JSON list of C-alpha atoms in Angstrom, two decimals:
[
{"chain": "D", "resi": 1, "resn": "ASP", "atom": "CA", "xyz": [110.50, 114.41, 178.59]},
{"chain": "D", "resi": 2, "resn": "VAL", "atom": "CA", "xyz": [107.78, 116.90, 177.70]},
{"chain": "D", "resi": 3, "resn": "LYS", "atom": "CA", "xyz": [104.76, 115.28, 176.06]},
{"chain": "D", "resi": 4, "resn": "VAL", "atom": "CA", "xyz": [101.70, 116.62, 174.41]},
{"chain": "D", "resi": 5, "resn": "THR", "atom": "CA", "xyz": [99.52, 114.19, 172.48]},
{"chain": "D", "resi": 6, "resn": "GLN", "atom": "CA", "xyz": [96.64, 114.68, 170.18]},
{"chain": "D", "resi": 7, "resn": "SER", "atom": "CA", "xyz": [94.02, 112.00, 169.59]},
{"chain": "D", "resi": 8, "resn": "SER", "atom": "CA", "xyz": [94.26, 111.76, 165.84]},
{"chain": "D", "resi": 9, "resn": "ARG", "atom": "CA", "xyz": [96.91, 112.71, 163.30]},
{"chain": "D", "resi": 10, "resn": "TYR", "atom": "CA", "xyz": [94.43, 112.77, 160.41]},
{"chain": "D", "resi": 11, "resn": "LEU", "atom": "CA", "xyz": [90.64, 113.11, 160.43]},
{"chain": "D", "resi": 12, "resn": "VAL", "atom": "CA", "xyz": [88.03, 113.37, 157.74]},
{"chain": "D", "resi": 13, "resn": "LYS", "atom": "CA", "xyz": [84.48, 114.53, 158.64]},
{"chain": "D", "resi": 14, "resn": "ARG", "atom": "CA", "xyz": [81.38, 115.52, 156.78]},
{"chain": "D", "resi": 15, "resn": "THR", "atom": "CA", "xyz": [79.89, 119.01, 156.74]},
{"chain": "D", "resi": 16, "resn": "GLY", "atom": "CA", "xyz": [77.53, 119.38, 159.73]},
{"chain": "D", "resi": 17, "resn": "GLU", "atom": "CA", "xyz": [79.16, 116.74, 161.93]},
{"chain": "D", "resi": 18, "resn": "LYS", "atom": "CA", "xyz": [80.13, 117.40, 165.47]},
{"chain": "D", "resi": 19, "resn": "VAL", "atom": "CA", "xyz": [83.88, 116.96, 165.89]},
{"chain": "D", "resi": 20, "resn": "PHE", "atom": "CA", "xyz": [85.97, 116.40, 168.91]},
{"chain": "D", "resi": 21, "resn": "LEU", "atom": "CA", "xyz": [89.71, 116.95, 169.01]},
{"chain": "D", "resi": 22, "resn": "GLU", "atom": "CA", "xyz": [91.40, 115.76, 172.09]},
{"chain": "D", "resi": 23, "resn": "CYS", "atom": "CA", "xyz": [94.69, 116.95, 173.60]},
{"chain": "D", "resi": 24, "resn": "VAL", "atom": "CA", "xyz": [96.53, 115.47, 176.62]},
{"chain": "D", "resi": 25, "resn": "GLN", "atom": "CA", "xyz": [99.61, 116.78, 178.35]},
{"chain": "D", "resi": 26, "resn": "ASP", "atom": "CA", "xyz": [101.63, 114.86, 180.99]},
{"chain": "D", "resi": 27, "resn": "MET", "atom": "CA", "xyz": [103.70, 117.80, 182.33]},
{"chain": "D", "resi": 28, "resn": "ASP", "atom": "CA", "xyz": [101.12, 119.13, 184.90]},
{"chain": "D", "resi": 29, "resn": "HIS", "atom": "CA", "xyz": [100.98, 122.42, 182.98]},
{"chain": "D", "resi": 30, "resn": "GLU", "atom": "CA", "xyz": [98.50, 125.09, 184.01]},
{"chain": "D", "resi": 31, "resn": "ASN", "atom": "CA", "xyz": [97.93, 126.49, 180.52]},
{"chain": "D", "resi": 32, "resn": "MET", "atom": "CA", "xyz": [96.66, 124.87, 177.33]},
{"chain": "D", "resi": 33, "resn": "PHE", "atom": "CA", "xyz": [96.04, 126.23, 173.95]},
{"chain": "D", "resi": 34, "resn": "TRP", "atom": "CA", "xyz": [94.33, 125.41, 170.63]},
{"chain": "D", "resi": 35, "resn": "TYR", "atom": "CA", "xyz": [95.62, 126.83, 167.37]},
{"chain": "D", "resi": 36, "resn": "ARG", "atom": "CA", "xyz": [94.93, 126.30, 163.76]},
{"chain": "D", "resi": 37, "resn": "GLN", "atom": "CA", "xyz": [97.54, 126.63, 161.00]},
{"chain": "D", "resi": 38, "resn": "ASP", "atom": "CA", "xyz": [96.73, 127.63, 157.48]},
{"chain": "D", "resi": 39, "resn": "PRO", "atom": "CA", "xyz": [99.18, 128.42, 154.66]},
{"chain": "D", "resi": 40, "resn": "GLY", "atom": "CA", "xyz": [100.14, 132.09, 154.69]},
{"chain": "D", "resi": 41, "resn": "LEU", "atom": "CA", "xyz": [98.23, 132.82, 157.91]},
{"chain": "D", "resi": 42, "resn": "GLY", "atom": "CA", "xyz": [100.63, 131.23, 160.47]},
{"chain": "D", "resi": 43, "resn": "LEU", "atom": "CA", "xyz": [99.32, 130.09, 163.84]},
{"chain": "D", "resi": 44, "resn": "ARG", "atom": "CA", "xyz": [96.01, 131.57, 164.97]},
{"chain": "D", "resi": 45, "resn": "LEU", "atom": "CA", "xyz": [94.83, 131.10, 168.50]},
{"chain": "D", "resi": 46, "resn": "ILE", "atom": "CA", "xyz": [91.24, 129.63, 168.80]},
{"chain": "D", "resi": 47, "resn": "TYR", "atom": "CA", "xyz": [90.88, 129.23, 172.56]},
{"chain": "D", "resi": 48, "resn": "PHE", "atom": "CA", "xyz": [93.12, 128.82, 175.64]},
{"chain": "D", "resi": 49, "resn": "SER", "atom": "CA", "xyz": [92.64, 127.70, 179.19]},
{"chain": "D", "resi": 50, "resn": "TYR", "atom": "CA", "xyz": [94.62, 128.73, 182.27]},
{"chain": "D", "resi": 51, "resn": "ASP", "atom": "CA", "xyz": [92.90, 126.43, 184.75]},
{"chain": "D", "resi": 52, "resn": "VAL", "atom": "CA", "xyz": [90.40, 123.55, 184.89]},
{"chain": "D", "resi": 53, "resn": "LYS", "atom": "CA", "xyz": [87.03, 124.68, 183.71]},
{"chain": "D", "resi": 54, "resn": "MET", "atom": "CA", "xyz": [88.48, 128.06, 182.78]},
{"chain": "D", "resi": 55, "resn": "LYS", "atom": "CA", "xyz": [88.67, 129.26, 179.23]},
{"chain": "D", "resi": 56, "resn": "GLU", "atom": "CA", "xyz": [89.48, 132.35, 177.23]},
{"chain": "D", "resi": 57, "resn": "LYS", "atom": "CA", "xyz": [88.68, 133.19, 173.57]},
{"chain": "D", "resi": 58, "resn": "GLY", "atom": "CA", "xyz": [91.54, 133.60, 171.22]},
{"chain": "D", "resi": 59, "resn": "ASP", "atom": "CA", "xyz": [91.47, 135.43, 167.92]},
{"chain": "D", "resi": 60, "resn": "ILE", "atom": "CA", "xyz": [89.20, 133.12, 165.93]},
{"chain": "D", "resi": 61, "resn": "PRO", "atom": "CA", "xyz": [86.74, 131.35, 168.38]},
{"chain": "D", "resi": 62, "resn": "GLU", "atom": "CA", "xyz": [83.73, 131.40, 166.07]},
{"chain": "D", "resi": 63, "resn": "GLY", "atom": "CA", "xyz": [82.48, 127.93, 165.25]},
{"chain": "D", "resi": 64, "resn": "TYR", "atom": "CA", "xyz": [84.39, 126.33, 168.06]},
{"chain": "D", "resi": 65, "resn": "SER", "atom": "CA", "xyz": [84.01, 125.57, 171.76]},
{"chain": "D", "resi": 66, "resn": "VAL", "atom": "CA", "xyz": [86.35, 123.97, 174.25]},
{"chain": "D", "resi": 67, "resn": "SER", "atom": "CA", "xyz": [86.22, 121.89, 177.45]},
{"chain": "D", "resi": 68, "resn": "ARG", "atom": "CA", "xyz": [88.69, 121.42, 180.24]},
{"chain": "D", "resi": 69, "resn": "GLU", "atom": "CA", "xyz": [87.35, 119.12, 182.89]},
{"chain": "D", "resi": 70, "resn": "LYS", "atom": "CA", "xyz": [90.78, 117.81, 184.02]},
{"chain": "D", "resi": 71, "resn": "LYS", "atom": "CA", "xyz": [94.05, 119.60, 184.15]},
{"chain": "D", "resi": 72, "resn": "GLU", "atom": "CA", "xyz": [95.75, 117.31, 181.66]},
{"chain": "D", "resi": 73, "resn": "ARG", "atom": "CA", "xyz": [93.08, 117.33, 178.97]},
{"chain": "D", "resi": 74, "resn": "PHE", "atom": "CA", "xyz": [91.84, 120.02, 176.74]},
{"chain": "D", "resi": 75, "resn": "SER", "atom": "CA", "xyz": [89.25, 119.35, 174.09]},
{"chain": "D", "resi": 76, "resn": "LEU", "atom": "CA", "xyz": [88.32, 121.31, 170.94]},
{"chain": "D", "resi": 77, "resn": "ILE", "atom": "CA", "xyz": [84.77, 120.97, 169.67]},
{"chain": "D", "resi": 78, "resn": "LEU", "atom": "CA", "xyz": [83.44, 121.85, 166.31]},
{"chain": "D", "resi": 79, "resn": "GLU", "atom": "CA", "xyz": [79.68, 121.98, 166.86]},
{"chain": "D", "resi": 80, "resn": "SER", "atom": "CA", "xyz": [78.81, 121.70, 163.21]},
{"chain": "D", "resi": 81, "resn": "ALA", "atom": "CA", "xyz": [81.80, 121.26, 160.94]},
{"chain": "D", "resi": 82, "resn": "SER", "atom": "CA", "xyz": [82.11, 123.38, 157.81]},
{"chain": "D", "resi": 83, "resn": "THR", "atom": "CA", "xyz": [84.49, 123.17, 154.84]},
{"chain": "D", "resi": 84, "resn": "ASN", "atom": "CA", "xyz": [86.29, 126.31, 155.92]},
{"chain": "D", "resi": 85, "resn": "GLN", "atom": "CA", "xyz": [87.37, 124.58, 159.10]},
{"chain": "D", "resi": 86, "resn": "THR", "atom": "CA", "xyz": [89.60, 122.21, 157.14]},
{"chain": "D", "resi": 87, "resn": "SER", "atom": "CA", "xyz": [92.96, 122.94, 158.61]},
{"chain": "D", "resi": 88, "resn": "MET", "atom": "CA", "xyz": [95.89, 121.70, 160.75]},
{"chain": "D", "resi": 89, "resn": "TYR", "atom": "CA", "xyz": [94.92, 121.92, 164.42]},
{"chain": "D", "resi": 90, "resn": "LEU", "atom": "CA", "xyz": [97.67, 122.26, 166.98]},
{"chain": "D", "resi": 91, "resn": "CYS", "atom": "CA", "xyz": [97.42, 121.89, 170.83]},
{"chain": "D", "resi": 92, "resn": "ALA", "atom": "CA", "xyz": [100.03, 123.36, 173.15]},
{"chain": "D", "resi": 93, "resn": "SER", "atom": "CA", "xyz": [100.64, 123.60, 176.88]},
{"chain": "D", "resi": 94, "resn": "SER", "atom": "CA", "xyz": [102.80, 125.82, 179.15]},
{"chain": "D", "resi": 95, "resn": "THR", "atom": "CA", "xyz": [103.64, 126.14, 182.84]},
{"chain": "D", "resi": 96, "resn": "GLY", "atom": "CA", "xyz": [102.36, 129.67, 183.35]},
{"chain": "D", "resi": 97, "resn": "THR", "atom": "CA", "xyz": [105.62, 131.38, 184.39]},
{"chain": "D", "resi": 98, "resn": "SER", "atom": "CA", "xyz": [106.50, 134.66, 182.75]},
{"chain": "D", "resi": 99, "resn": "VAL", "atom": "CA", "xyz": [109.43, 133.10, 180.73]},
{"chain": "D", "resi": 100, "resn": "ASP", "atom": "CA", "xyz": [108.16, 129.69, 179.89]},
{"chain": "D", "resi": 101, "resn": "THR", "atom": "CA", "xyz": [107.73, 128.26, 176.46]},
{"chain": "D", "resi": 102, "resn": "GLN", "atom": "CA", "xyz": [104.72, 126.49, 174.90]},
{"chain": "D", "resi": 103, "resn": "TYR", "atom": "CA", "xyz": [105.18, 122.80, 173.97]},
{"chain": "D", "resi": 104, "resn": "PHE", "atom": "CA", "xyz": [103.19, 121.63, 170.95]},
{"chain": "D", "resi": 105, "resn": "GLY", "atom": "CA", "xyz": [101.56, 118.32, 170.03]},
{"chain": "D", "resi": 106, "resn": "PRO", "atom": "CA", "xyz": [102.05, 116.74, 166.67]},
{"chain": "D", "resi": 107, "resn": "GLY", "atom": "CA", "xyz": [98.89, 118.29, 165.17]},
{"chain": "D", "resi": 108, "resn": "THR", "atom": "CA", "xyz": [95.68, 116.94, 163.70]},
{"chain": "D", "resi": 109, "resn": "ARG", "atom": "CA", "xyz": [95.04, 117.44, 159.97]},
{"chain": "D", "resi": 110, "resn": "LEU", "atom": "CA", "xyz": [91.25, 117.79, 159.71]},
{"chain": "D", "resi": 111, "resn": "THR", "atom": "CA", "xyz": [89.48, 117.60, 156.41]},
{"chain": "D", "resi": 112, "resn": "VAL", "atom": "CA", "xyz": [85.78, 118.52, 156.23]},
{"chain": "D", "resi": 113, "resn": "LEU", "atom": "CA", "xyz": [84.03, 117.39, 153.04]},
{"chain": "T", "resi": 1, "resn": "ASP", "atom": "CA", "xyz": [95.93, 143.71, 163.55]},
{"chain": "T", "resi": 2, "resn": "GLN", "atom": "CA", "xyz": [99.04, 141.63, 163.67]},
{"chain": "T", "resi": 3, "resn": "GLN", "atom": "CA", "xyz": [101.26, 142.55, 166.64]},
{"chain": "T", "resi": 4, "resn": "VAL", "atom": "CA", "xyz": [104.10, 140.28, 165.42]},
{"chain": "T", "resi": 5, "resn": "LYS", "atom": "CA", "xyz": [105.10, 140.39, 161.76]},
{"chain": "T", "resi": 6, "resn": "GLN", "atom": "CA", "xyz": [107.40, 138.32, 159.63]},
{"chain": "T", "resi": 7, "resn": "ASN", "atom": "CA", "xyz": [107.46, 140.15, 156.36]},
{"chain": "T", "resi": 8, "resn": "SER", "atom": "CA", "xyz": [109.39, 137.56, 154.38]},
{"chain": "T", "resi": 9, "resn": "PRO", "atom": "CA", "xyz": [107.25, 134.56, 153.66]},
{"chain": "T", "resi": 10, "resn": "SER", "atom": "CA", "xyz": [110.22, 132.70, 152.24]},
{"chain": "T", "resi": 11, "resn": "LEU", "atom": "CA", "xyz": [114.06, 132.67, 152.26]},
{"chain": "T", "resi": 12, "resn": "SER", "atom": "CA", "xyz": [116.46, 130.55, 150.22]},
{"chain": "T", "resi": 13, "resn": "VAL", "atom": "CA", "xyz": [120.12, 130.08, 151.32]},
{"chain": "T", "resi": 14, "resn": "GLN", "atom": "CA", "xyz": [122.98, 127.92, 150.16]},
{"chain": "T", "resi": 15, "resn": "GLU", "atom": "CA", "xyz": [124.30, 125.27, 152.55]},
{"chain": "T", "resi": 16, "resn": "GLY", "atom": "CA", "xyz": [127.06, 126.70, 154.70]},
{"chain": "T", "resi": 17, "resn": "ARG", "atom": "CA", "xyz": [126.04, 130.29, 154.36]},
{"chain": "T", "resi": 18, "resn": "ILE", "atom": "CA", "xyz": [124.24, 132.38, 156.99]},
{"chain": "T", "resi": 19, "resn": "SER", "atom": "CA", "xyz": [120.46, 132.42, 157.22]},
{"chain": "T", "resi": 20, "resn": "ILE", "atom": "CA", "xyz": [118.88, 135.59, 158.69]},
{"chain": "T", "resi": 21, "resn": "LEU", "atom": "CA", "xyz": [115.20, 135.59, 159.54]},
{"chain": "T", "resi": 22, "resn": "ASN", "atom": "CA", "xyz": [113.58, 138.78, 160.64]},
{"chain": "T", "resi": 23, "resn": "CYS", "atom": "CA", "xyz": [110.66, 139.67, 162.84]},
{"chain": "T", "resi": 24, "resn": "ASP", "atom": "CA", "xyz": [109.08, 142.99, 163.83]},
{"chain": "T", "resi": 25, "resn": "TYR", "atom": "CA", "xyz": [106.65, 143.68, 166.64]},
{"chain": "T", "resi": 26, "resn": "THR", "atom": "CA", "xyz": [104.40, 146.59, 167.52]},
{"chain": "T", "resi": 27, "resn": "ASN", "atom": "CA", "xyz": [103.46, 146.10, 171.19]},
{"chain": "T", "resi": 28, "resn": "SER", "atom": "CA", "xyz": [106.01, 147.68, 173.54]},
{"chain": "T", "resi": 29, "resn": "MET", "atom": "CA", "xyz": [104.55, 145.53, 176.40]},
{"chain": "T", "resi": 30, "resn": "PHE", "atom": "CA", "xyz": [106.20, 142.43, 174.91]},
{"chain": "T", "resi": 31, "resn": "ASP", "atom": "CA", "xyz": [109.24, 141.44, 176.87]},
{"chain": "T", "resi": 32, "resn": "TYR", "atom": "CA", "xyz": [109.93, 137.86, 175.96]},
{"chain": "T", "resi": 33, "resn": "PHE", "atom": "CA", "xyz": [110.57, 136.53, 172.42]},
{"chain": "T", "resi": 34, "resn": "LEU", "atom": "CA", "xyz": [110.81, 133.03, 171.06]},
{"chain": "T", "resi": 35, "resn": "TRP", "atom": "CA", "xyz": [111.55, 131.27, 167.76]},
{"chain": "T", "resi": 36, "resn": "TYR", "atom": "CA", "xyz": [109.93, 128.03, 166.79]},
{"chain": "T", "resi": 37, "resn": "LYS", "atom": "CA", "xyz": [110.76, 125.69, 163.97]},
{"chain": "T", "resi": 38, "resn": "LYS", "atom": "CA", "xyz": [108.15, 123.62, 162.15]},
{"chain": "T", "resi": 39, "resn": "TYR", "atom": "CA", "xyz": [108.50, 120.74, 159.83]},
{"chain": "T", "resi": 40, "resn": "PRO", "atom": "CA", "xyz": [105.50, 119.70, 157.61]},
{"chain": "T", "resi": 41, "resn": "ALA", "atom": "CA", "xyz": [102.97, 117.41, 159.43]},
{"chain": "T", "resi": 42, "resn": "GLU", "atom": "CA", "xyz": [104.66, 118.07, 162.82]},
{"chain": "T", "resi": 43, "resn": "GLY", "atom": "CA", "xyz": [104.05, 120.46, 165.69]},
{"chain": "T", "resi": 44, "resn": "PRO", "atom": "CA", "xyz": [106.33, 123.43, 166.13]},
{"chain": "T", "resi": 45, "resn": "THR", "atom": "CA", "xyz": [109.35, 122.93, 168.32]},
{"chain": "T", "resi": 46, "resn": "PHE", "atom": "CA", "xyz": [110.97, 125.50, 170.46]},
{"chain": "T", "resi": 47, "resn": "LEU", "atom": "CA", "xyz": [114.30, 126.78, 169.14]},
{"chain": "T", "resi": 48, "resn": "ILE", "atom": "CA", "xyz": [115.60, 129.76, 171.13]},
{"chain": "T", "resi": 49, "resn": "SER", "atom": "CA", "xyz": [114.32, 132.62, 173.19]},
{"chain": "T", "resi": 50, "resn": "ILE", "atom": "CA", "xyz": [115.47, 136.01, 174.42]},
{"chain": "T", "resi": 51, "resn": "SER", "atom": "CA", "xyz": [114.34, 138.27, 177.27]},
{"chain": "T", "resi": 52, "resn": "SER", "atom": "CA", "xyz": [113.99, 142.02, 176.77]},
{"chain": "T", "resi": 53, "resn": "ILE", "atom": "CA", "xyz": [116.79, 142.57, 179.24]},
{"chain": "T", "resi": 54, "resn": "LYS", "atom": "CA", "xyz": [119.29, 141.11, 176.75]},
{"chain": "T", "resi": 55, "resn": "ASP", "atom": "CA", "xyz": [120.16, 142.01, 173.16]},
{"chain": "T", "resi": 56, "resn": "LYS", "atom": "CA", "xyz": [121.63, 138.72, 172.16]},
{"chain": "T", "resi": 57, "resn": "ASN", "atom": "CA", "xyz": [121.29, 135.06, 173.00]},
{"chain": "T", "resi": 58, "resn": "GLU", "atom": "CA", "xyz": [123.27, 132.29, 171.44]},
{"chain": "T", "resi": 59, "resn": "ASP", "atom": "CA", "xyz": [122.81, 128.51, 171.27]},
{"chain": "T", "resi": 60, "resn": "GLY", "atom": "CA", "xyz": [125.10, 126.58, 169.04]},
{"chain": "T", "resi": 61, "resn": "ARG", "atom": "CA", "xyz": [124.53, 127.66, 165.43]},
{"chain": "T", "resi": 62, "resn": "PHE", "atom": "CA", "xyz": [121.49, 129.72, 166.36]},
{"chain": "T", "resi": 63, "resn": "THR", "atom": "CA", "xyz": [121.73, 133.29, 167.59]},
{"chain": "T", "resi": 64, "resn": "VAL", "atom": "CA", "xyz": [118.92, 135.64, 168.21]},
{"chain": "T", "resi": 65, "resn": "PHE", "atom": "CA", "xyz": [119.40, 139.50, 168.31]},
{"chain": "T", "resi": 66, "resn": "LEU", "atom": "CA", "xyz": [116.87, 141.96, 169.82]},
{"chain": "T", "resi": 67, "resn": "ASN", "atom": "CA", "xyz": [116.75, 145.65, 168.97]},
{"chain": "T", "resi": 68, "resn": "LYS", "atom": "CA", "xyz": [114.17, 147.03, 171.42]},
{"chain": "T", "resi": 69, "resn": "SER", "atom": "CA", "xyz": [114.26, 150.57, 170.05]},
{"chain": "T", "resi": 70, "resn": "ALA", "atom": "CA", "xyz": [113.48, 149.33, 166.61]},
{"chain": "T", "resi": 71, "resn": "LYS", "atom": "CA", "xyz": [111.04, 146.64, 167.87]},
{"chain": "T", "resi": 72, "resn": "HIS", "atom": "CA", "xyz": [112.95, 144.13, 165.75]},
{"chain": "T", "resi": 73, "resn": "LEU", "atom": "CA", "xyz": [114.52, 140.78, 166.34]},
{"chain": "T", "resi": 74, "resn": "SER", "atom": "CA", "xyz": [116.38, 138.43, 164.09]},
{"chain": "T", "resi": 75, "resn": "LEU", "atom": "CA", "xyz": [117.47, 134.84, 164.07]},
{"chain": "T", "resi": 76, "resn": "HIS", "atom": "CA", "xyz": [120.86, 133.96, 162.57]},
{"chain": "T", "resi": 77, "resn": "ILE", "atom": "CA", "xyz": [121.73, 130.43, 161.61]},
{"chain": "T", "resi": 78, "resn": "VAL", "atom": "CA", "xyz": [125.38, 129.81, 160.88]},
{"chain": "T", "resi": 79, "resn": "PRO", "atom": "CA", "xyz": [126.31, 127.65, 159.03]},
{"chain": "T", "resi": 80, "resn": "SER", "atom": "CA", "xyz": [122.95, 126.75, 157.49]},
{"chain": "T", "resi": 81, "resn": "GLN", "atom": "CA", "xyz": [122.37, 123.01, 156.78]},
{"chain": "T", "resi": 82, "resn": "PRO", "atom": "CA", "xyz": [119.77, 121.31, 154.67]},
{"chain": "T", "resi": 83, "resn": "GLY", "atom": "CA", "xyz": [118.04, 119.96, 157.78]},
{"chain": "T", "resi": 84, "resn": "ASP", "atom": "CA", "xyz": [117.30, 123.54, 158.76]},
{"chain": "T", "resi": 85, "resn": "SER", "atom": "CA", "xyz": [114.73, 123.76, 155.96]},
{"chain": "T", "resi": 86, "resn": "ALA", "atom": "CA", "xyz": [111.51, 124.34, 157.72]},
{"chain": "T", "resi": 87, "resn": "VAL", "atom": "CA", "xyz": [109.01, 127.12, 158.60]},
{"chain": "T", "resi": 88, "resn": "TYR", "atom": "CA", "xyz": [110.27, 129.42, 161.36]},
{"chain": "T", "resi": 89, "resn": "PHE", "atom": "CA", "xyz": [107.80, 131.29, 163.60]},
{"chain": "T", "resi": 90, "resn": "CYS", "atom": "CA", "xyz": [108.63, 134.28, 165.68]},
{"chain": "T", "resi": 91, "resn": "ALA", "atom": "CA", "xyz": [106.55, 134.71, 168.82]},
{"chain": "T", "resi": 92, "resn": "ALA", "atom": "CA", "xyz": [106.26, 137.32, 171.62]},
{"chain": "T", "resi": 93, "resn": "LYS", "atom": "CA", "xyz": [104.77, 137.41, 175.16]},
{"chain": "T", "resi": 94, "resn": "GLY", "atom": "CA", "xyz": [103.47, 140.23, 177.23]},
{"chain": "T", "resi": 95, "resn": "ARG", "atom": "CA", "xyz": [105.32, 141.54, 180.24]},
{"chain": "T", "resi": 96, "resn": "GLY", "atom": "CA", "xyz": [104.60, 139.52, 183.39]},
{"chain": "T", "resi": 97, "resn": "SER", "atom": "CA", "xyz": [101.95, 137.47, 181.64]},
{"chain": "T", "resi": 98, "resn": "THR", "atom": "CA", "xyz": [101.29, 134.21, 183.48]},
{"chain": "T", "resi": 99, "resn": "LEU", "atom": "CA", "xyz": [98.51, 133.16, 181.15]},
{"chain": "T", "resi": 100, "resn": "GLY", "atom": "CA", "xyz": [101.14, 132.24, 178.71]},
{"chain": "T", "resi": 101, "resn": "ARG", "atom": "CA", "xyz": [99.58, 133.65, 175.64]},
{"chain": "T", "resi": 102, "resn": "LEU", "atom": "CA", "xyz": [102.03, 133.94, 172.72]},
{"chain": "T", "resi": 103, "resn": "TYR", "atom": "CA", "xyz": [101.52, 136.17, 169.73]},
{"chain": "T", "resi": 104, "resn": "PHE", "atom": "CA", "xyz": [102.84, 134.53, 166.58]},
{"chain": "T", "resi": 105, "resn": "GLY", "atom": "CA", "xyz": [104.03, 135.86, 163.26]},
{"chain": "T", "resi": 106, "resn": "ARG", "atom": "CA", "xyz": [102.89, 134.24, 160.01]},
{"chain": "T", "resi": 107, "resn": "GLY", "atom": "CA", "xyz": [106.19, 132.38, 159.57]},
{"chain": "T", "resi": 108, "resn": "THR", "atom": "CA", "xyz": [109.10, 132.24, 157.08]},
{"chain": "T", "resi": 109, "resn": "GLN", "atom": "CA", "xyz": [109.80, 129.19, 154.95]},
{"chain": "T", "resi": 110, "resn": "LEU", "atom": "CA", "xyz": [113.57, 128.62, 154.95]},
{"chain": "T", "resi": 111, "resn": "THR", "atom": "CA", "xyz": [114.99, 126.46, 152.27]},
{"chain": "T", "resi": 112, "resn": "VAL", "atom": "CA", "xyz": [118.64, 125.51, 152.57]},
{"chain": "T", "resi": 113, "resn": "TRP", "atom": "CA", "xyz": [120.04, 124.01, 149.25]},
{"chain": "T", "resi": 114, "resn": "PRO", "atom": "CA", "xyz": [123.25, 122.08, 148.85]}
]
């Protein structure tokens, strides 16, 4: 069964803290993605990765960085958290074929105070 | 600029009736389309997809229709059930893309009432 896990379901951090969100997939997928979901704005792509150590910016990369040292793990880093980064963060993975789908983790609800 | 648009933020339907969710896209290079369903505090789950070589795909109560000339797709749910109440996202993928990037609409909140 397809499995994408995220390190925390709920997280509360202070402004200025460095925040790490971890995502692990057990499907040997090539591609991994980080999104944030906000009311009325849908799913917005932050970063994605198509191979180990490879990354591409999505639509809203500002204030974020990513790391993919191993195929199964994709980390999202908030270098200095701000209140406008309070959101639901969703990780996804896919095989990389032209008709594949993305499989999502359960999400991390991050609150920055 | 949004390449995938869901112009109705919400839809309310009585149980047993048909739910029709609409989606429009602007990029003619898109050739694969998907619908996802999302409950609160959970990740989206894949529902149904359609390739641009087809105009209809059916899976149980869910049918997706694609009108390429109008750059429009719709998801029909028949009959609607209270458990279908969720946010539905339309997504599209570029022709031959192996990077797997999907372009999502902003979602439609479907409420099915008894």
